[in-house]
Amino acid sequence: MKTPKQFLKNPLLSTAIFFMAVLFTASTSYGAIVTNLKGVCKNGQVFLTWTNPTGSKMQYNIYRSTSKFTTGSQLTTSKFMGFVRDNSAQNIQLSTDLPGDVYFKIEDTGLPLQATQGLYVVTCTSNQPYFYAVTVTDLVTGEESKTVTTGKNSLTSAVNESVAKAKPVFQQTVSTGNETKDYYTQFVNNQETALNPAMNSTGSFGFNFYITKRGTAGLYPLMIVFEGAGAAINSGVGLDADITNCYVLGVYDWLPLPSGTGVGVGENAYYSGYHENFNIYSDENPIPANGTIKMYCQKRYIEAARWAKNNLPIDTTRVYTKGVSASGYGALLTALLYPDEISAVYASVEPMFVKPVGNKGVLYEQMWGESATNLPTDLNNLSTGLPLSIYEALDARELLNIKRDLNLPLIFDVHGKKDNSVIWSVKIISWFDTLNANNVGGVFFWDQRTHGGDGKDYLPEETTPDFYKYQTNLAYPAFSNCSINQDPGNGSPSSGDKYGAYNGYLDWDENVSDKKCDFSATVFIKDYYVGGVLDPEQYNTCKTDITFRRLQNFKPNPGETIKWKNFDNSNSKIQSGSFVYNGGLISLKDVTVNKSGNRIELKISGCEKTAEAGRLASDAENEISIFGNGSSYS
């Protein structure tokens, strides 16, 4: 068994090992105890508050039981829920940027908690009453006080719990110049239910997000902005001001880990997740060799988005993610993990995969395990039904290979050949190749920019997508292998074209016809601008593959024959063909596209006759039921 000093150096070898140690080596000489423990249930969560004892370097352990706690012998591992540390009532992230210390509110219109108070939030797992007790562990010695005093650190009356969808709690409004951010806190913990996923490992914690409203609309698009790990709470909204008439949901990647600078707290999980036993208060966790990596952060982001869609006038078909650098990776990861809920993603100079290397490599190994171990995650491969491994889940290329047949969002992406952070290399080329090979819709740019954007050839408005054009309930043509794509080279910054894009010349008319028996879309070559002027290379025609994604009504059955035609702007048929549908995506090869526009039509052979026969049969049945069948009506 580890000695107390060893526990101080490595305060949580794993949740189970640590608490087995403190439960069975409790000291009678250590008598710190919390007082004034209270519990209230609302919106599917129990909010426990108490008064802390004097001192610091303490851990507060929470126990739950259907019976009242009266003695220390009842504090068993089976009743242990999790823990929090000193200052659990303080909103540490908001406190880093705002004047004075900021404390959590647990009601939208309530007052903040006091500095002397502690807080733990439990997700309700069943509709029944529970008793709670809170004990204190000295982190210097590893000793836990097992004293139980009803009415002080043990509840006198049970909390009547009710399973329901948890809701974030409004904290405060922060002014950022011409705009305001309404900050909310998600109180998350390690309990998993059908309504509320587990969104933290060691216990409860409050994670912040903000809401900003721009412009006016009947239903607003939702822009999910992934803020940088160190983004200031009181800085401006991370979205161009000319994108308006929307709600902005700002999310963060922030954990109360000791800072890498050695001063204060605040580190990140690279917008993903961490091991189920990872201690979010320590940077000296063991490197896990087994267990599961849970995508806690990603679940927090999508749960915040779902709350916004359910509680604000949001057009749920127009939800977008956006980020730059590491936050661009977060935006990309959310779009790929929840493709049915995200319309399009815009990521700039983002890494497309992450591994535990660099100055934070050891910390990330503590979260994810070593690359060679490649532990399983709580995400399933839909094709095999098996869990995705962590280094599959953290690689956007792997996710695209796995999810290519799904209703993927459009991806708009830009990288720089002079980027010294996300270095231009064969890995960038492999990313472009993966996007192209999997028939992903969108445009993928590169130019001479650095990581910070200096030296860029494209203006922001030339790479920023026309977000509101894209909806989760609208089909779209995804282009690939276009004959007029520029050449990114072989991975060397000096090879290939200095700037360019895959699909940069191509577009389509948003008035797509998507019916049961037939589908049509108009595609065209558009003017190509670089730096605010027409590029010298303009084209009148090209060849490209077209894949039809997010089809809503045109859904042929395997074995049916699909006929296709390509009409130019004079309505002359210039290409045609047919094929037997075998399931999966519908793609056409080497389609001619002109600057003047082309209408691409798909039809299911015999579908109109079948549909008409069905309609006539239905009409006949209705006629018999109304006028026949022994009725006296005429």
XYZ file of C-alpha atoms in Angstrom:
634
model
C 0.000 0.000 0.000
C 1.243 3.497 -0.827
C 2.431 5.657 2.047
C 0.790 9.059 2.682
C 3.790 10.890 1.190
C 3.494 8.848 -1.974
C -0.158 9.810 -2.192
C 0.808 13.458 -1.930
C 3.115 13.095 -4.921
C 0.556 11.113 -6.913
C -2.795 11.933 -5.282
C -4.912 9.568 -7.361
C -3.303 6.448 -8.782
C -6.821 5.511 -9.761
C -10.153 6.296 -8.168
C -10.626 2.773 -6.874
C -7.093 2.272 -5.484
C -7.046 5.658 -3.798
C -10.330 5.229 -2.006
C -9.618 1.690 -0.943
C -6.494 3.114 0.689
C -8.137 6.014 2.498
C -11.151 3.939 3.566
C -9.065 1.318 5.302
C -6.297 3.555 6.747
C -8.527 6.260 8.180
C -6.928 8.033 11.111
C -8.764 8.740 14.328
C -6.477 11.729 14.898
C -7.757 13.603 11.822
C -11.135 15.091 12.645
C -12.003 17.708 10.011
C -15.714 17.692 9.316
C -18.069 19.703 7.161
C -21.203 21.218 8.643
C -24.587 22.456 7.503
C -24.937 19.822 4.757
C -28.022 20.423 2.628
C -29.430 18.776 -0.482
C -32.072 19.854 -2.961
C -33.268 18.130 -6.145
C -34.156 20.108 -9.259
C -34.070 19.367 -12.984
C -32.826 15.827 -12.480
C -29.876 16.767 -10.261
C -29.203 16.936 -6.536
C -27.287 20.033 -5.437
C -25.348 19.375 -2.230
C -23.926 22.345 -0.326
C -22.113 22.519 2.982
C -19.825 24.692 5.085
C -16.154 23.830 4.747
C -13.861 23.318 7.753
C -10.957 25.719 8.214
C -7.867 24.850 6.202
C -6.810 23.857 2.717
C -5.446 20.915 0.725
C -8.601 18.967 1.450
C -10.702 16.606 -0.567
C -14.447 16.249 0.010
C -15.822 12.736 -0.561
C -19.509 12.183 -1.259
C -21.455 9.065 -0.249
C -25.041 8.127 -1.083
C -27.345 5.494 0.419
C -31.014 4.606 0.755
C -30.385 4.473 4.518
C -29.377 7.322 6.795
C -25.633 7.598 7.526
C -24.998 7.445 11.262
C -21.597 5.749 11.614
C -18.331 5.674 9.693
C -18.678 1.940 9.022
C -21.446 2.769 6.523
C -19.011 4.767 4.343
C -18.116 1.945 1.976
C -16.778 2.050 -1.563
C -20.142 0.848 -2.915
C -21.732 4.060 -1.630
C -18.957 6.368 -2.789
C -20.038 8.811 -5.539
C -16.955 10.942 -6.201
C -15.101 13.920 -4.812
C -14.317 17.600 -5.172
C -11.397 19.639 -3.905
C -10.893 22.982 -2.119
C -12.944 25.914 -3.436
C -15.558 23.674 -5.036
C -18.096 26.529 -4.860
C -15.803 28.859 -6.822
C -16.159 29.304 -10.567
C -12.418 29.241 -11.072
C -12.469 29.782 -14.841
C -14.618 32.929 -14.604
C -12.524 34.122 -11.666
C -9.376 34.189 -13.809
C -10.668 37.023 -16.025
C -13.301 38.884 -14.027
C -12.745 41.263 -11.090
C -12.782 39.445 -7.768
C -13.564 35.824 -7.082
C -16.665 34.453 -8.806
C -18.798 31.790 -7.120
C -21.336 29.465 -8.684
C -25.031 30.098 -8.608
C -27.195 26.977 -8.405
C -30.403 28.808 -9.380
C -30.862 31.103 -12.386
C -32.133 33.964 -10.234
C -30.359 32.990 -7.016
C -27.362 34.459 -5.236
C -23.844 33.091 -5.636
C -22.572 30.620 -3.065
C -20.204 31.837 -0.367
C -16.431 31.317 -0.235
C -16.898 29.172 2.882
C -19.220 26.758 1.132
C -18.633 23.532 -0.782
C -20.636 22.193 -3.740
C -21.226 18.811 -5.324
C -23.879 18.036 -7.955
C -25.198 14.490 -8.461
C -27.261 13.339 -11.448
C -30.402 11.507 -10.335
C -30.351 7.871 -11.417
C -33.700 6.681 -10.037
C -36.967 8.016 -8.663
C -36.445 7.378 -4.963
C -35.147 9.066 -1.805
C -31.441 9.041 -0.948
C -29.370 10.128 2.043
C -25.963 11.779 1.629
C -22.838 12.195 3.727
C -19.685 14.226 3.077
C -16.285 13.422 4.590
C -12.922 15.173 4.408
C -9.551 13.733 3.347
C -6.290 15.503 4.211
C -4.340 15.521 0.928
C -1.033 15.933 2.740
C -1.388 12.721 4.760
C -4.003 10.870 2.735
C -6.109 10.443 5.890
C -9.902 10.558 5.711
C -11.990 11.581 8.681
C -14.698 8.917 9.086
C -16.692 10.851 11.652
C -20.402 10.986 10.832
C -22.617 13.485 12.612
C -26.238 13.598 11.492
C -27.310 17.150 10.804
C -23.715 18.277 10.157
C -22.039 16.137 7.495
C -24.897 13.656 7.116
C -28.431 14.510 6.014
C -31.214 14.149 8.569
C -33.845 13.695 5.857
C -33.542 11.981 2.490
C -33.634 13.886 -0.778
C -36.567 12.790 -2.948
C -34.871 12.317 -6.299
C -36.537 12.409 -9.702
C -34.925 11.473 -13.010
C -35.159 14.345 -15.504
C -33.093 16.136 -18.112
C -30.486 18.313 -16.389
C -30.351 21.999 -17.267
C -27.454 24.480 -17.140
C -27.749 27.334 -14.660
C -27.422 30.987 -15.668
C -24.473 32.674 -13.928
C -24.016 36.240 -15.194
C -23.814 38.528 -18.206
C -20.380 39.758 -19.305
C -20.002 42.791 -21.559
C -17.483 42.511 -24.395
C -17.855 45.945 -25.992
C -20.710 45.968 -28.493
C -21.937 42.529 -27.437
C -22.698 40.587 -24.294
C -22.120 36.996 -23.290
C -24.672 35.278 -21.064
C -22.677 32.686 -19.123
C -24.216 29.395 -18.058
C -22.720 26.499 -16.132
C -23.245 22.827 -16.885
C -22.910 20.975 -13.604
C -21.613 17.618 -14.778
C -20.508 14.461 -12.973
C -19.695 10.780 -13.412
C -23.228 9.338 -13.363
C -24.540 7.818 -16.607
C -28.270 7.763 -17.337
C -30.466 7.536 -20.421
C -31.217 11.268 -20.158
C -27.879 12.577 -18.912
C -24.549 11.136 -20.052
C -21.549 11.111 -17.739
C -19.507 14.203 -18.572
C -16.697 14.020 -16.014
C -14.591 11.326 -14.375
C -13.778 11.905 -10.712
C -16.956 13.620 -9.590
C -18.852 16.816 -10.170
C -17.608 20.051 -11.690
C -19.082 23.160 -13.253
C -18.194 23.861 -16.893
C -19.028 27.172 -18.509
C -20.413 28.180 -21.884
C -21.890 31.425 -23.162
C -24.786 32.498 -25.355
C -24.763 35.632 -27.518
C -27.692 36.752 -29.657
C -27.062 38.626 -32.905
C -29.607 40.381 -35.097
C -33.249 39.419 -35.480
C -34.930 36.410 -37.028
C -37.936 34.159 -36.594
C -35.742 31.110 -36.124
C -32.029 31.669 -35.615
C -29.149 29.583 -36.927
C -26.840 28.377 -34.152
C -23.102 29.014 -34.522
C -21.057 26.868 -32.116
C -17.774 28.724 -31.630
C -14.946 26.706 -30.113
C -12.923 29.171 -28.062
C -9.202 28.615 -27.507
C -8.141 26.792 -24.372
C -6.817 30.034 -22.908
C -9.494 32.358 -24.309
C -10.425 35.161 -21.939
C -13.956 35.120 -20.556
C -14.340 38.863 -21.181
C -12.842 38.911 -24.701
C -14.949 39.425 -27.826
C -17.081 36.713 -29.365
C -14.902 34.488 -31.562
C -17.004 34.956 -34.688
C -16.729 37.578 -37.435
C -19.085 40.484 -36.797
C -20.605 40.264 -40.282
C -22.091 36.843 -39.442
C -25.327 37.965 -37.844
C -28.971 36.989 -37.287
C -27.890 34.005 -35.238
C -27.292 32.723 -31.748
C -23.665 32.072 -30.834
C -22.834 29.241 -28.427
C -19.285 29.651 -27.127
C -17.670 26.525 -25.662
C -14.330 25.999 -23.936
C -11.776 23.264 -23.378
C -10.870 23.851 -19.737
C -9.987 21.593 -16.818
C -8.875 22.615 -13.287
C -5.492 20.931 -13.760
C -2.281 22.542 -12.518
C -1.103 24.922 -15.224
C 1.830 23.852 -17.359
C 3.508 27.131 -16.380
C 3.472 26.063 -12.741
C 1.287 29.034 -11.826
C -2.402 28.620 -11.060
C -4.736 26.158 -12.736
C -6.213 25.637 -16.160
C -5.299 23.034 -18.771
C -7.118 21.285 -21.616
C -8.090 17.851 -22.925
C -7.771 18.844 -26.600
C -11.547 19.084 -26.938
C -11.940 15.316 -26.577
C -12.070 13.385 -23.308
C -10.025 11.429 -20.812
C -9.767 8.146 -18.962
C -12.676 7.180 -16.716
C -10.341 7.285 -13.654
C -8.435 10.440 -14.607
C -8.172 12.942 -11.752
C -8.966 16.387 -13.192
C -7.132 18.070 -10.281
C -3.759 16.366 -10.803
C -1.127 16.279 -13.545
C 0.487 13.205 -11.939
C -2.042 10.537 -12.840
C -0.831 7.044 -13.783
C -0.697 6.248 -17.480
C -3.645 3.856 -17.890
C -3.053 0.408 -19.344
C -6.725 -0.611 -19.374
C -10.179 0.840 -18.928
C -12.115 3.204 -21.186
C -11.429 6.677 -22.543
C -14.687 8.623 -22.395
C -15.331 11.593 -24.676
C -16.532 13.787 -21.822
C -15.733 17.129 -23.474
C -17.495 16.307 -26.718
C -20.576 15.224 -24.789
C -20.574 18.542 -22.937
C -20.486 20.446 -26.245
C -23.334 18.549 -27.880
C -25.432 18.640 -24.697
C -25.015 22.432 -24.559
C -26.071 22.645 -28.216
C -29.118 20.471 -27.572
C -30.102 22.624 -24.619
C -29.857 25.720 -26.843
C -31.980 24.081 -29.547
C -34.640 23.118 -26.984
C -34.756 26.406 -25.102
C -34.042 29.123 -27.681
C -35.741 29.927 -31.031
C -33.145 27.936 -32.983
C -33.522 26.572 -36.507
C -32.373 23.054 -35.641
C -31.481 22.350 -39.280
C -28.909 25.165 -39.292
C -26.272 24.364 -36.673
C -22.600 25.059 -37.485
C -19.228 24.642 -35.781
C -16.250 26.953 -36.164
C -12.733 27.088 -34.731
C -9.103 27.995 -35.384
C -6.015 25.909 -34.638
C -6.720 23.582 -31.680
C -10.269 24.902 -31.411
C -10.660 24.151 -35.138
C -9.861 20.549 -34.304
C -12.595 20.642 -31.647
C -15.085 22.031 -34.174
C -14.116 19.336 -36.682
C -14.330 16.534 -34.119
C -17.840 17.540 -33.011
C -19.026 17.704 -36.624
C -17.711 14.188 -37.313
C -18.982 12.645 -34.078
C -22.478 14.152 -34.439
C -22.932 14.505 -38.217
C -26.742 14.404 -38.120
C -26.817 17.512 -35.914
C -24.177 19.689 -37.587
C -24.870 21.316 -40.971
C -21.318 22.462 -41.792
C -17.954 23.064 -40.120
C -15.341 25.746 -40.767
C -11.884 24.916 -39.415
C -8.717 26.957 -39.980
C -5.093 25.753 -39.555
C -6.324 22.910 -37.371
C -4.526 19.631 -36.740
C -6.563 16.776 -38.182
C -5.351 14.287 -35.573
C -3.664 14.483 -32.165
C -1.298 12.233 -30.243
C 0.530 12.586 -26.909
C 3.696 14.358 -28.062
C 5.379 17.645 -27.230
C 5.536 19.458 -23.904
C 2.094 18.131 -22.887
C 2.692 14.619 -24.132
C 2.911 13.088 -20.657
C -0.297 14.797 -19.549
C -2.150 13.501 -22.602
C -0.779 9.997 -22.003
C -2.318 10.219 -18.528
C -5.639 11.084 -20.188
C -5.568 8.693 -23.171
C -2.903 6.063 -22.517
C 0.093 5.357 -24.713
C -0.251 5.132 -28.473
C 0.807 1.498 -28.426
C -1.929 0.613 -25.919
C -4.663 2.382 -27.952
C -7.387 1.939 -25.353
C -11.072 1.652 -26.287
C -13.417 4.638 -26.097
C -17.123 4.899 -25.332
C -17.759 5.494 -29.068
C -18.885 2.622 -31.273
C -17.876 1.842 -34.833
C -21.279 1.659 -36.530
C -19.962 -0.840 -39.080
C -18.527 -3.363 -36.620
C -20.423 -2.522 -33.432
C -17.084 -2.532 -31.586
C -15.681 0.411 -29.615
C -13.469 2.831 -31.485
C -9.945 2.972 -30.116
C -8.834 6.348 -28.792
C -6.320 7.026 -31.558
C -8.946 6.211 -34.172
C -11.368 8.593 -32.467
C -8.746 11.366 -32.304
C -7.883 11.078 -36.021
C -10.321 12.856 -38.344
C -8.983 10.837 -41.266
C -9.936 7.574 -39.560
C -13.362 8.947 -38.619
C -14.042 9.934 -42.223
C -13.053 6.480 -43.457
C -15.459 4.941 -40.941
C -18.335 7.389 -41.440
C -18.137 8.073 -45.182
C -21.619 6.651 -45.897
C -23.335 8.775 -43.239
C -24.995 12.168 -43.705
C -21.755 14.063 -43.265
C -21.714 17.845 -42.833
C -19.863 19.965 -45.354
C -16.287 20.720 -44.324
C -14.572 24.016 -45.131
C -10.906 23.951 -44.292
C -7.837 26.154 -44.800
C -4.143 25.457 -44.163
C -0.902 27.357 -44.711
C 2.310 26.244 -46.377
C 4.297 28.476 -43.995
C 2.574 27.235 -40.854
C 5.206 26.266 -38.269
C 2.687 24.969 -35.719
C 0.493 22.677 -37.815
C 3.372 22.076 -40.197
C 2.702 21.675 -43.901
C 3.719 18.078 -44.626
C 2.597 14.793 -46.169
C 0.081 14.598 -43.312
C -1.762 17.630 -44.688
C -1.738 16.002 -48.134
C -3.119 12.788 -46.609
C -5.913 14.868 -45.040
C -6.829 16.382 -48.406
C -6.664 12.937 -49.995
C -8.946 11.503 -47.302
C -11.506 14.271 -47.833
C -11.366 13.701 -51.582
C -11.457 9.890 -51.473
C -14.457 9.865 -49.135
C -16.442 12.295 -51.314
C -16.778 14.871 -48.553
C -18.628 18.039 -49.498
C -17.021 21.444 -49.015
C -13.879 23.312 -50.073
C -10.332 22.661 -48.823
C -7.959 25.633 -49.218
C -4.242 26.231 -48.802
C -2.049 29.290 -49.290
C 1.138 30.906 -47.975
C -0.185 31.803 -44.524
C 1.556 31.234 -41.223
C -0.301 29.756 -38.270
C -1.363 33.224 -37.179
C -2.592 34.162 -40.663
C 0.277 36.385 -41.810
C 1.112 36.046 -45.495
C -2.277 34.616 -46.458
C -3.356 34.848 -50.083
C -7.084 34.429 -49.493
C -9.233 36.998 -47.753
C -11.369 35.648 -44.885
C -14.548 36.154 -46.906
C -13.091 33.956 -49.683
C -12.628 30.935 -47.413
C -15.538 31.470 -45.000
C -18.507 29.377 -46.144
C -21.963 30.718 -46.885
C -23.126 28.997 -43.700
C -26.858 29.524 -43.891
C -27.092 27.847 -47.294
C -26.416 24.463 -45.690
C -29.050 22.572 -43.695
C -29.206 19.093 -42.227
C -32.529 18.487 -44.022
C -31.344 19.583 -47.489
C -29.567 17.338 -49.984
C -26.419 18.641 -51.647
C -23.932 17.553 -54.329
C -20.461 16.831 -52.956
C -17.651 17.265 -55.491
C -14.423 15.270 -55.696
C -11.582 14.621 -58.135
C -12.253 17.861 -59.995
C -10.022 18.219 -63.062
C -9.300 21.919 -62.383
C -8.250 21.550 -58.746
C -4.901 23.165 -58.062
C -1.995 20.963 -56.965
C -1.056 21.047 -53.246
C 2.210 19.216 -53.948
C 3.828 16.283 -52.194
C 4.018 17.759 -48.691
C 7.058 19.966 -49.238
C 6.109 23.677 -48.957
C 8.018 24.372 -52.183
C 6.171 21.739 -54.234
C 2.838 22.201 -55.965
C 0.900 25.441 -56.357
C 1.516 28.278 -53.900
C -2.201 28.540 -53.219
C -5.296 26.686 -54.310
C -8.202 24.535 -53.277
C -10.021 21.304 -53.846
C -13.493 22.186 -55.219
C -12.715 25.901 -55.096
C -14.246 26.532 -58.523
C -17.449 24.540 -57.991
C -20.844 25.410 -56.554
C -24.526 24.567 -56.903
C -27.893 26.269 -56.892
C -29.545 25.758 -53.511
C -32.933 25.035 -55.143
C -32.409 21.270 -55.222
C -35.352 19.022 -56.182
C -35.381 15.941 -53.957
C -38.405 13.673 -54.620
C -39.238 10.010 -54.149
C -38.751 9.031 -57.786
C -36.370 11.693 -59.059
C -33.705 14.163 -57.993
C -32.159 17.150 -59.753
C -29.563 19.790 -58.922
C -27.948 22.579 -60.911
C -24.155 22.764 -60.628
C -21.760 25.294 -62.130
C -18.226 26.713 -62.223
C -18.034 30.014 -60.352
C -15.650 32.956 -60.578
C -12.556 32.259 -58.482
C -11.209 35.110 -56.340
C -7.890 35.314 -54.510
C -7.020 38.353 -52.422
C -10.099 40.239 -53.579
C -9.422 39.954 -57.322
C -10.199 37.396 -59.981
C -7.468 34.777 -60.158
C -5.667 34.630 -63.533
C -6.812 30.990 -63.881
C -10.524 30.949 -64.752
C -12.311 28.043 -66.428
C -15.400 27.439 -68.546
C -15.648 23.663 -68.132
C -14.267 20.774 -66.073
C -14.834 17.152 -65.137
C -15.677 16.112 -61.596
C -17.210 13.291 -59.582
C -20.459 14.176 -57.824
C -21.823 12.392 -54.745
C -25.354 13.163 -53.586
C -25.429 13.539 -49.824
C -28.181 14.037 -47.253
C -30.864 12.784 -49.610
C -34.239 13.258 -47.933
C -36.781 11.661 -50.287
C -34.815 10.140 -53.165
C -33.868 6.841 -51.543
C -33.789 3.948 -54.000
C -33.815 0.376 -52.793
C -30.872 -1.910 -53.532
C -31.446 -3.651 -56.857
C -33.351 -0.749 -58.434
C -31.973 0.888 -61.575
C -31.038 4.571 -61.478
C -30.932 6.517 -64.746
C -29.039 9.789 -64.866
C -28.743 12.673 -67.339
C -26.655 15.827 -67.606
C -28.249 18.820 -69.370
C -26.393 21.998 -70.302
C -27.897 25.488 -69.998
C -29.617 25.138 -73.397
C -31.386 22.016 -72.060
C -29.380 19.740 -74.369
C -28.508 16.329 -72.943
C -24.720 16.006 -73.015
C -24.236 12.915 -70.802
C -26.402 10.043 -69.597
C -26.185 6.563 -68.177
C -27.729 4.042 -65.812
C -26.621 1.679 -63.059
C -28.058 -0.763 -60.549
C -28.086 0.682 -57.043
C -26.267 -1.527 -54.546
C -26.749 0.611 -51.425
C -24.608 3.341 -49.859
C -23.773 6.643 -51.471
C -24.867 7.558 -54.982
C -21.935 8.903 -57.008
C -21.428 9.825 -60.654
C -17.972 9.791 -62.253
C -16.471 12.336 -64.673
C -19.477 14.614 -64.857
C -19.054 17.616 -67.156
C -19.694 20.938 -65.405
C -19.766 24.255 -67.276
C -19.620 27.844 -66.118
C -23.045 28.389 -67.674
C -24.472 25.635 -65.462
C -25.619 22.035 -65.756
C -28.743 20.289 -64.505
C -28.038 16.796 -63.198
C -31.071 14.517 -63.031
C -31.486 11.129 -61.363
C -34.527 8.893 -61.805
C -35.475 5.499 -60.374
C -36.518 3.312 -63.274
C -40.209 2.346 -63.057
C -40.746 4.381 -59.902
C -43.404 6.670 -61.448
C -45.478 3.719 -62.682
C -45.238 1.988 -59.312
C -46.195 5.174 -57.494
C -49.127 5.781 -59.887
C -50.339 2.187 -59.492
C -50.195 2.567 -55.740
C -52.157 5.806 -55.924
C -54.864 4.253 -58.141
C -55.143 1.257 -55.814
C -55.469 3.568 -52.829
C -58.148 5.631 -54.622
C -60.055 2.435 -55.468
C -59.972 1.298 -51.844
C -61.235 4.680 -50.703
C -64.036 4.579 -53.285
C -65.134 1.109 -52.149
C -65.085 2.092 -48.494
C -67.181 5.181 -49.168
C -69.630 4.085 -51.825
C -69.626 0.307 -51.618
C -69.338 -2.242 -48.876
C -73.119 -2.354 -48.251
C -73.381 1.371 -47.657
C -76.672 3.191 -48.332
C -74.765 6.300 -49.411
C -74.729 7.320 -53.084
